[in-house]
PDB file of C-alpha atoms in Angstrom:
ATOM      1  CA  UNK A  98     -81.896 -96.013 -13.287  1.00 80.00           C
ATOM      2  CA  UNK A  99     -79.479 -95.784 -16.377  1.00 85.00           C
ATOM      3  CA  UNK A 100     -80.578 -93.712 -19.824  1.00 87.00           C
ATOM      4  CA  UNK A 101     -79.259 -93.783 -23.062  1.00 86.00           C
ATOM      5  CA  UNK A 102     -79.775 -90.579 -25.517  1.00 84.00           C
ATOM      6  CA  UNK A 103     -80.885 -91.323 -29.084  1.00 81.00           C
ATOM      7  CA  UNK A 104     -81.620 -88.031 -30.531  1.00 77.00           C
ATOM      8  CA  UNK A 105     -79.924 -85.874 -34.168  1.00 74.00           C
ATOM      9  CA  UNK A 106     -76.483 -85.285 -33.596  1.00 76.00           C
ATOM     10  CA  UNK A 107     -77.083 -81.347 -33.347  1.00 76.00           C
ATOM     11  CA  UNK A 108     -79.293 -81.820 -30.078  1.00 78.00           C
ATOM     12  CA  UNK A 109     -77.529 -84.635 -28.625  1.00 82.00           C
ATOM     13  CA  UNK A 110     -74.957 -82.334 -26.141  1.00 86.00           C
ATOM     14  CA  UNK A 111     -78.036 -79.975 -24.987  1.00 86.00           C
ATOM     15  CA  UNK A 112     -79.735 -82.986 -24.256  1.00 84.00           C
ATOM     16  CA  UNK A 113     -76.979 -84.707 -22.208  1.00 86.00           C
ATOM     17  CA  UNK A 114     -76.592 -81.233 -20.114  1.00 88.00           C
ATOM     18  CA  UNK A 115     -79.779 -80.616 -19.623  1.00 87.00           C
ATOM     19  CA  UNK A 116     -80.546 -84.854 -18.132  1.00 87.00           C
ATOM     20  CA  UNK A 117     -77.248 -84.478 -16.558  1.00 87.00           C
ATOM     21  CA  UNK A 118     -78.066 -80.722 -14.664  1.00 90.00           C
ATOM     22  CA  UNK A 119     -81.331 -83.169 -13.477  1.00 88.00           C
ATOM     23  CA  UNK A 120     -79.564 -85.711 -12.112  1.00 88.00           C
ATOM     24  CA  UNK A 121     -80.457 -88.177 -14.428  1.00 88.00           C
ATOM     25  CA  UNK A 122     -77.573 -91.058 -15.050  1.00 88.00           C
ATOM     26  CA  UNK A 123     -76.575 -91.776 -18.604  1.00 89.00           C
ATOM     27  CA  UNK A 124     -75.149 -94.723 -20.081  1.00 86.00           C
ATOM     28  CA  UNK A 125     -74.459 -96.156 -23.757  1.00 85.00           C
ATOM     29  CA  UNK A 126     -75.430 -99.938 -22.400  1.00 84.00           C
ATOM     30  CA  UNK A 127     -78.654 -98.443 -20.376  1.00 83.00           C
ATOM     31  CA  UNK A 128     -81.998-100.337 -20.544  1.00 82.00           C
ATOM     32  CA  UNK A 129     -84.060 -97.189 -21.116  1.00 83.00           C
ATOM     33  CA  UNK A 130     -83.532 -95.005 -24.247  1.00 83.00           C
ATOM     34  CA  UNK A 131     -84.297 -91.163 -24.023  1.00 79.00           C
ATOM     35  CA  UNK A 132     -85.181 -90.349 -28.160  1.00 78.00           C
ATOM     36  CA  UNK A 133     -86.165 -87.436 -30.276  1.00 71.00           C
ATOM     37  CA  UNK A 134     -89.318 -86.997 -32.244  1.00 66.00           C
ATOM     38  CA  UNK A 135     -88.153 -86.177 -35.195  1.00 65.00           C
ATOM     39  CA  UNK A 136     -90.066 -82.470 -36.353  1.00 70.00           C
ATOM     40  CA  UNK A 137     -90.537 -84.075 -39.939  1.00 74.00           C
ATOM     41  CA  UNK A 138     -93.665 -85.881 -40.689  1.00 72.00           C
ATOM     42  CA  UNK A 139     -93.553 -89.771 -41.869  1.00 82.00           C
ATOM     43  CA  UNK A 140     -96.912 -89.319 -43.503  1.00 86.00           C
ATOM     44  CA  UNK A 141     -98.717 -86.974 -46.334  1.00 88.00           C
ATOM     45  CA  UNK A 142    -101.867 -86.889 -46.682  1.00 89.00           C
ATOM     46  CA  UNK A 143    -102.736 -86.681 -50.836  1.00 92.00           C
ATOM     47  CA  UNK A 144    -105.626 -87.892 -52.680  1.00 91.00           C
ATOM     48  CA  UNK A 145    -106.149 -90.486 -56.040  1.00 85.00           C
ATOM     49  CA  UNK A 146    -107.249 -89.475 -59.108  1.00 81.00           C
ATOM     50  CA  UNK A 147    -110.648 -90.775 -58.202  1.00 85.00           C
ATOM     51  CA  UNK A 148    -110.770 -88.103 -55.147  1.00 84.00           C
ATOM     52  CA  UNK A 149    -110.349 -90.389 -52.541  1.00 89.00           C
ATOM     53  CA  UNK A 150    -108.091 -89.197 -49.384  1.00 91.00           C
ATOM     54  CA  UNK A 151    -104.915 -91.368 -48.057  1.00 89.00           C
ATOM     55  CA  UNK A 152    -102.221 -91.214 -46.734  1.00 90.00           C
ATOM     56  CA  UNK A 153     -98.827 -92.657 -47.938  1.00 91.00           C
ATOM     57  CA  UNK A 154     -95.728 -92.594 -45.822  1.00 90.00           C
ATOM     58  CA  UNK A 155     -92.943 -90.368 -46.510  1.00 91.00           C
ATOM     59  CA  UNK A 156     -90.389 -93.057 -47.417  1.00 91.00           C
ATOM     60  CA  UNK A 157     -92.273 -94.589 -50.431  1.00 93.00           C
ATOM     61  CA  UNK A 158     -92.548 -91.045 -52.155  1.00 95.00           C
ATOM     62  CA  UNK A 159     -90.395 -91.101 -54.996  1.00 97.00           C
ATOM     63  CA  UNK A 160     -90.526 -87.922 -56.154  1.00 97.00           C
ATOM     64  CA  UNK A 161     -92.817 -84.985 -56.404  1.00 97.00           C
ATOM     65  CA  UNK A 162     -94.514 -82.808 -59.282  1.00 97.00           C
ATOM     66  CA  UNK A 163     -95.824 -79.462 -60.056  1.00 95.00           C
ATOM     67  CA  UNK A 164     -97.722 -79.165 -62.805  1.00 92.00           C
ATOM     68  CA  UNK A 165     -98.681 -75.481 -62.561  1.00 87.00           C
ATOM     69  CA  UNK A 166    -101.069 -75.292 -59.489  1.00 86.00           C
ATOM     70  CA  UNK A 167    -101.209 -79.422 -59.441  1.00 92.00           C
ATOM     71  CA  UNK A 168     -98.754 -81.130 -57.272  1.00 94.00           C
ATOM     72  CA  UNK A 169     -98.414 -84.892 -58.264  1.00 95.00           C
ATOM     73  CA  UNK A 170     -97.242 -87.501 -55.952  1.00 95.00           C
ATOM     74  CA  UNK A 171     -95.460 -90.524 -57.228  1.00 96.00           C
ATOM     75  CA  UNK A 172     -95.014 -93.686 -55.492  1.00 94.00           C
ATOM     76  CA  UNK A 173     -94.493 -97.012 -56.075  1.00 91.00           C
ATOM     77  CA  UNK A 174     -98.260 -98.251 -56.071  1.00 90.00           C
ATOM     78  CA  UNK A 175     -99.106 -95.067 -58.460  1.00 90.00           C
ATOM     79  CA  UNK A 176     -99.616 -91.187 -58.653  1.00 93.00           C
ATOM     80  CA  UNK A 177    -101.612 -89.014 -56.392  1.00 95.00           C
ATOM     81  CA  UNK A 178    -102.134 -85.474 -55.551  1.00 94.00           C
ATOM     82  CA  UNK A 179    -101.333 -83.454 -52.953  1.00 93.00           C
ATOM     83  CA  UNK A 180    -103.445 -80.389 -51.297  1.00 87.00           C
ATOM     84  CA  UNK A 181    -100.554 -78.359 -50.360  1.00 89.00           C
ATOM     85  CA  UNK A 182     -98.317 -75.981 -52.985  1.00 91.00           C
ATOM     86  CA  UNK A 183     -94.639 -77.145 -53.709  1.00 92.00           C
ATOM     87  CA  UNK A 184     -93.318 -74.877 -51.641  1.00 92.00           C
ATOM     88  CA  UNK A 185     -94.903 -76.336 -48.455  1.00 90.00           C
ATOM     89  CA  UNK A 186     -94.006 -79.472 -49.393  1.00 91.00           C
ATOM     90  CA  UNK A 187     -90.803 -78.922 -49.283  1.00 91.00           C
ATOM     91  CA  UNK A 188     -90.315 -77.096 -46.172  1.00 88.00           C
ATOM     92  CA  UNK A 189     -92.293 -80.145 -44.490  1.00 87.00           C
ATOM     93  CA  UNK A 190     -90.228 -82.938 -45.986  1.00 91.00           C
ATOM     94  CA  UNK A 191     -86.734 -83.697 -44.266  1.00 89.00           C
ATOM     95  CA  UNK A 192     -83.728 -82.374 -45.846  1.00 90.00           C
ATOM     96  CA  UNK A 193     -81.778 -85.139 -45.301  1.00 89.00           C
ATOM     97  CA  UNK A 194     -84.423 -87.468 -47.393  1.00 93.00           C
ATOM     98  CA  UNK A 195     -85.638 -84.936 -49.622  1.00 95.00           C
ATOM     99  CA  UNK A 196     -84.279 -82.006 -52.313  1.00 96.00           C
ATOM    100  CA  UNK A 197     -85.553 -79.836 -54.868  1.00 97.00           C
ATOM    101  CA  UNK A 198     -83.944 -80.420 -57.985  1.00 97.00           C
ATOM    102  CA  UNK A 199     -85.995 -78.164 -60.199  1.00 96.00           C
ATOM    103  CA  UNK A 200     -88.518 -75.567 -59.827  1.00 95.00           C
ATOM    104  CA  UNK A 201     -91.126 -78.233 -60.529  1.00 96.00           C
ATOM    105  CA  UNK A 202     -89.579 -81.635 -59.136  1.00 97.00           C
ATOM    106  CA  UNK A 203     -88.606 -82.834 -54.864  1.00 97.00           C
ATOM    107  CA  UNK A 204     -86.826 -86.059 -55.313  1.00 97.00           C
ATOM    108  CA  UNK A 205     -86.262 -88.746 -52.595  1.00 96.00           C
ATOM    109  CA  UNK A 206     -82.388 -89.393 -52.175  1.00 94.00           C
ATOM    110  CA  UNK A 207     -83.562 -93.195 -50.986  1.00 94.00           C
ATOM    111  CA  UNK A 208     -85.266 -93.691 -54.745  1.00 96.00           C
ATOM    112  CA  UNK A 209     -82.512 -92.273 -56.448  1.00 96.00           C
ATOM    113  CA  UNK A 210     -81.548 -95.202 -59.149  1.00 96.00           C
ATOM    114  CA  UNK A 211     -79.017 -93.404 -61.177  1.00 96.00           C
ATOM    115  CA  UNK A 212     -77.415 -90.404 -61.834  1.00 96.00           C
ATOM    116  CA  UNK A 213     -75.672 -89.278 -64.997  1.00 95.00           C
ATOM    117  CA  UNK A 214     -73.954 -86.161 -65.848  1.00 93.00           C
ATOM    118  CA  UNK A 215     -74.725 -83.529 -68.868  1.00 90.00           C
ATOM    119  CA  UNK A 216     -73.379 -80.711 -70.019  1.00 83.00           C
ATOM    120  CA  UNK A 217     -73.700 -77.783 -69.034  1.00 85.00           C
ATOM    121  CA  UNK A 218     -73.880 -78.235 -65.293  1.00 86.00           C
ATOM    122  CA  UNK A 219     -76.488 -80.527 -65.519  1.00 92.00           C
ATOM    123  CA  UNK A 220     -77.497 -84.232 -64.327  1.00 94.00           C
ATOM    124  CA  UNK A 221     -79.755 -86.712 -65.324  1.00 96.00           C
ATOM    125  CA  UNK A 222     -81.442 -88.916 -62.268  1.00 97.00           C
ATOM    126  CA  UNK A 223     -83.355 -92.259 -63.460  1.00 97.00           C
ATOM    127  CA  UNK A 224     -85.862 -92.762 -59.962  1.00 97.00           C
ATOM    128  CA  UNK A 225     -86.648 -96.236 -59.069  1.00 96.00           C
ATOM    129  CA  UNK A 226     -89.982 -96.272 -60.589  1.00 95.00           C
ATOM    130  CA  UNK A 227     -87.713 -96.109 -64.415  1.00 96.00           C
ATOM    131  CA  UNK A 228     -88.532 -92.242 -64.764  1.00 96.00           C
ATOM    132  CA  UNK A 229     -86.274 -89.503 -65.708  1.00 97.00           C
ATOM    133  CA  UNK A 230     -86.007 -86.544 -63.395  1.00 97.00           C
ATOM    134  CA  UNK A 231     -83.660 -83.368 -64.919  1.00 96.00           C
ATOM    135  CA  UNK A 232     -81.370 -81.410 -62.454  1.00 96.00           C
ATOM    136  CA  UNK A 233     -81.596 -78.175 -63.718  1.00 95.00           C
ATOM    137  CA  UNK A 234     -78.206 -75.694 -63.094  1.00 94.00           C
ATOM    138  CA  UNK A 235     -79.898 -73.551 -60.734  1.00 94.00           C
ATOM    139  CA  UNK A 236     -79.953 -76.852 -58.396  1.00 95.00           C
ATOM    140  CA  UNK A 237     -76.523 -78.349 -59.461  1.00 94.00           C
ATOM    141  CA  UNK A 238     -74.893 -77.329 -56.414  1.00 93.00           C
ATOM    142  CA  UNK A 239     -77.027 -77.954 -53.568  1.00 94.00           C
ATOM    143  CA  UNK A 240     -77.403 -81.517 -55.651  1.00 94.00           C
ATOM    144  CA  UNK A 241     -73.659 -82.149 -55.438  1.00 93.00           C
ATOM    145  CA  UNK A 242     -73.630 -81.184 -51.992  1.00 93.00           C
ATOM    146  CA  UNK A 243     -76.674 -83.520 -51.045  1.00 93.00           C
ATOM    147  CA  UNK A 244     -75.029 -86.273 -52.462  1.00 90.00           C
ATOM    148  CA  UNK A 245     -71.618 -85.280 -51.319  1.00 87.00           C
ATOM    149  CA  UNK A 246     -69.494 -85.186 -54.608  1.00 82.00           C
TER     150      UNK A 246
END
């Protein structure tokens, strides 16, 4: 029986060695596919205005809010809150999807509409949803590296 690996590129040579040391026999046109769970959730759990709990997935999240201890979640189909502080947020989300681009604002990189420079080391991002998001300087960098410019 014939595997194929699907996992990050970091992992995937540990994971060949360690199938290989077992005797398992890989294969790019194998029927079976040996993946990854990825450690980044595709849900987060939040609640409406009205106080109802839900849960949205991570990829319709446009961006995220602080508003001193509140933590606003915008999506497509409206705003909601969410239980945890900013700073758990972002350690949950995946840094390939998601980045801090102010003390108070997460964007997605997927609802990213726009993006125009400022002065003074600064951008302005227009999301999907037609709002304006500042980059602030103290995120310029890590901004230009996320988006690779």
């Amino acid at each position: 029986m014939k595997f194929r690996i699907d996992v990050p590129e970091e992992e995937y040579e540990g994971v060949r060695d360690y199938l290989k040391e077992r005797g398992v026999e890989l294969s790019e046109d194998a029927d079976y596919v040996v993946t990854g769970a990825s450690r980044y959730p595709t849900f987060l759990t939040v609640k409406s205005r009205e106080g109802e709990r839900a849960r949205i997935r991570t990829d319709e999240v446009i961006f995220i809010e602080a508003f001193g201890k509140e933590i606003e979640v915008h999506t497509a189909e409206g705003t909601f809150l969410a239980g945890e502080r900013m700073y758990q947020l972002e350690e949950g989300l995946n840094p390939k999807e998601f980045l801090r681009v102010s003390k108070s604002v997460i964007i997605a990189r997927g609802h990213v509409k726009k993006i125009r420079p400022t002065l003074s080391m600064k951008y302005i991002l227009t999301m999907t949803n037609g709002t304006l998001v500042d980059v602030t300087r103290s995120y310029y960098s890590d901004f230009r590296r996320f988006f690779g410019f």
